[in-house]
Amino acid sequence: MQNFVFHNPTKLIFGENTIEIIGKEISKNSIKRVLLLYGGGSIKKNGVYDAVVKSLKENHIEFVEHSGVVPNPVLSHANEGISLCKRNNLEAILAVGGGSVIDEAKSIAAGYYLNNLWDAFERKAEIKDALPIFTILTISGTGSEMNPFAVLTNELDKKKWNIGAACLYPKVTIIDPRIQMSLPWSQTVNGGIDAISHILEYYFNSTVQEVSISVSEALIKTIVLCLDKLQVNQNNYPARANLAWAATLALNGFVGASTLGEWTAHRIEHGISAIYPEIAHGAGLAVVFPAWISYTKNTNPSQYERFAKNVWNCYSLDEALVAMKSKYSSWGAPVSLRDLNIPKEKIGEIAHNASRLGVVGNLLPLTEKEMAEILDLAY
Ligand code: NZQ
Ligand code: ZN
């Protein structure tokens, strides 16, 4: 096993009726004025907004609202958030939403201290400081609630790129799985498939980290089981709670300790949703990941066989890929570019877009050419 450092500074508060303590948690950090960041309004329908505002008021925390974060969040809206923070002397950001809201919060938090936020995404500026970030997670999947990464789209250049810095870990995250009962089914599925994909980004090249591999298999099987249960009853609290915790563990540094990640399927997916922002990240991964597995299967055959057997209870990888895709389909997820209504002629453009950050991957480094071949398989 390779040496590693595991240091996750996010305080995670998990369970029913936990949202009401957000004001106290912010207060404990001597913060009095926050940017309240949220998306298209789901939090106003399910009571989360009211609970948050009540808690902020009770704890004498002033707030300025910045709503309208879109799924696959965009640079222009993050820049507006930075201006709001500066104009109003805000001291922290409270993100209430999913990965999109939390990622935009991290971008604003970093951008507050930069001359030009996008420079950090272009790797031209280092993120050394950020406003403190607090989050209330409303959809599980990305792991952003307990990691130091953010993904943002520069909508003019169609670049969906990422940043990462230690100062971007949220200070406090609250997860009340009950509030995810208001999710549309398709979003629950997108989140679950995203979390499975995070685990798989590490799984295939880790052969000596038995803890990570065994935990990965257990987490994937847990997520599959929870989604199956939620498909029957979306108000099943234990299934919501286990799905939420598994998704956080999938990308908070625990599974990835001592393991090189691939992040190739993610890079290709970001190329898809950069061009088609209406496509959810998890939906894109449902299409790309099985194709990537099939394309790379000869790079580390014993690990792929182990995946087939231990995760899907199959004797061969080909059989496991059929099982994986039919499970995804049974949840209503797309499993081909056709399902996403992407024409074959677009493959070249997506591969070009996805490869603009350079070669990616360890098992099989991918250039534009290989990405196009994987997308062909996904068609
Ligand atoms: O905007 P509102 O009205 O809130 O609706 C949202 C949105 O339409 C809705 N929603 C969220 N919670 C809800 C709810 N609807 C009803 N009830 C609730 N409780 O769900 C929709 C999707 O939300 P979004 O935040 O976009 O989803 P997700 O958490 O999947 O985030 C996706 C973004 O995160 C990035 C993705 O690329 C994408 O941009 N990722 C971030 C990562 C990270 N920071 O580590 C890693 C991931 O690999 C990923 O790239
Ligand atoms: Zn992801």
Short mmCIF file of C-alpha atoms in Angstrom, two decimals, residues 1 199-200 202-221 254-259 300 302-304 306-307 310-311:
data_model
loop_
_atom_site.label_atom_id
_atom_site.label_comp_id
_atom_site.label_asym_id
_atom_site.label_seq_id
_atom_site.Cartn_x
_atom_site.Cartn_y
_atom_site.Cartn_z
CA MET A 1 0.00 0.00 0.00
CA ILE A 199 -16.13 4.73 -6.59
CA LEU A 200 -15.38 3.19 -9.98
CA TYR A 202 -10.69 4.53 -8.21
CA TYR A 203 -11.64 0.87 -8.32
CA PHE A 204 -10.04 -0.48 -11.46
CA ASN A 205 -6.48 0.63 -10.88
CA SER A 206 -6.33 -0.15 -7.17
CA THR A 207 -5.04 -3.67 -6.73
CA VAL A 208 -3.07 -3.40 -3.50
CA GLN A 209 -5.41 -1.38 -1.33
CA GLU A 210 -7.72 -4.12 -0.08
CA VAL A 211 -9.55 -1.79 2.32
CA SER A 212 -10.51 0.54 -0.51
CA ILE A 213 -11.49 -2.27 -2.86
CA SER A 214 -13.65 -4.12 -0.35
CA VAL A 215 -15.29 -0.93 0.92
CA SER A 216 -15.90 0.12 -2.69
CA GLU A 217 -17.72 -3.11 -3.47
CA ALA A 218 -19.86 -2.76 -0.34
CA LEU A 219 -20.68 0.88 -1.13
CA ILE A 220 -21.71 0.13 -4.73
CA LYS A 221 -23.93 -2.75 -3.60
CA PHE A 254 -11.84 7.78 2.12
CA VAL A 255 -12.26 5.40 -0.81
CA GLY A 256 -9.50 7.16 -2.73
CA ALA A 257 -6.89 6.99 0.04
CA SER A 258 -3.67 5.51 -1.34
CA THR A 259 -5.23 4.94 -4.75
CA ASN A 300 -6.04 -4.91 -15.51
CA SER A 302 -8.10 -9.60 -12.75
CA GLN A 303 -9.57 -6.45 -11.23
CA TYR A 304 -12.27 -6.31 -13.90
CA ARG A 306 -13.31 -9.22 -9.53
CA PHE A 307 -15.73 -6.36 -10.29
CA ASN A 310 -18.12 -9.29 -6.40
CA VAL A 311 -20.37 -6.47 -7.52
#
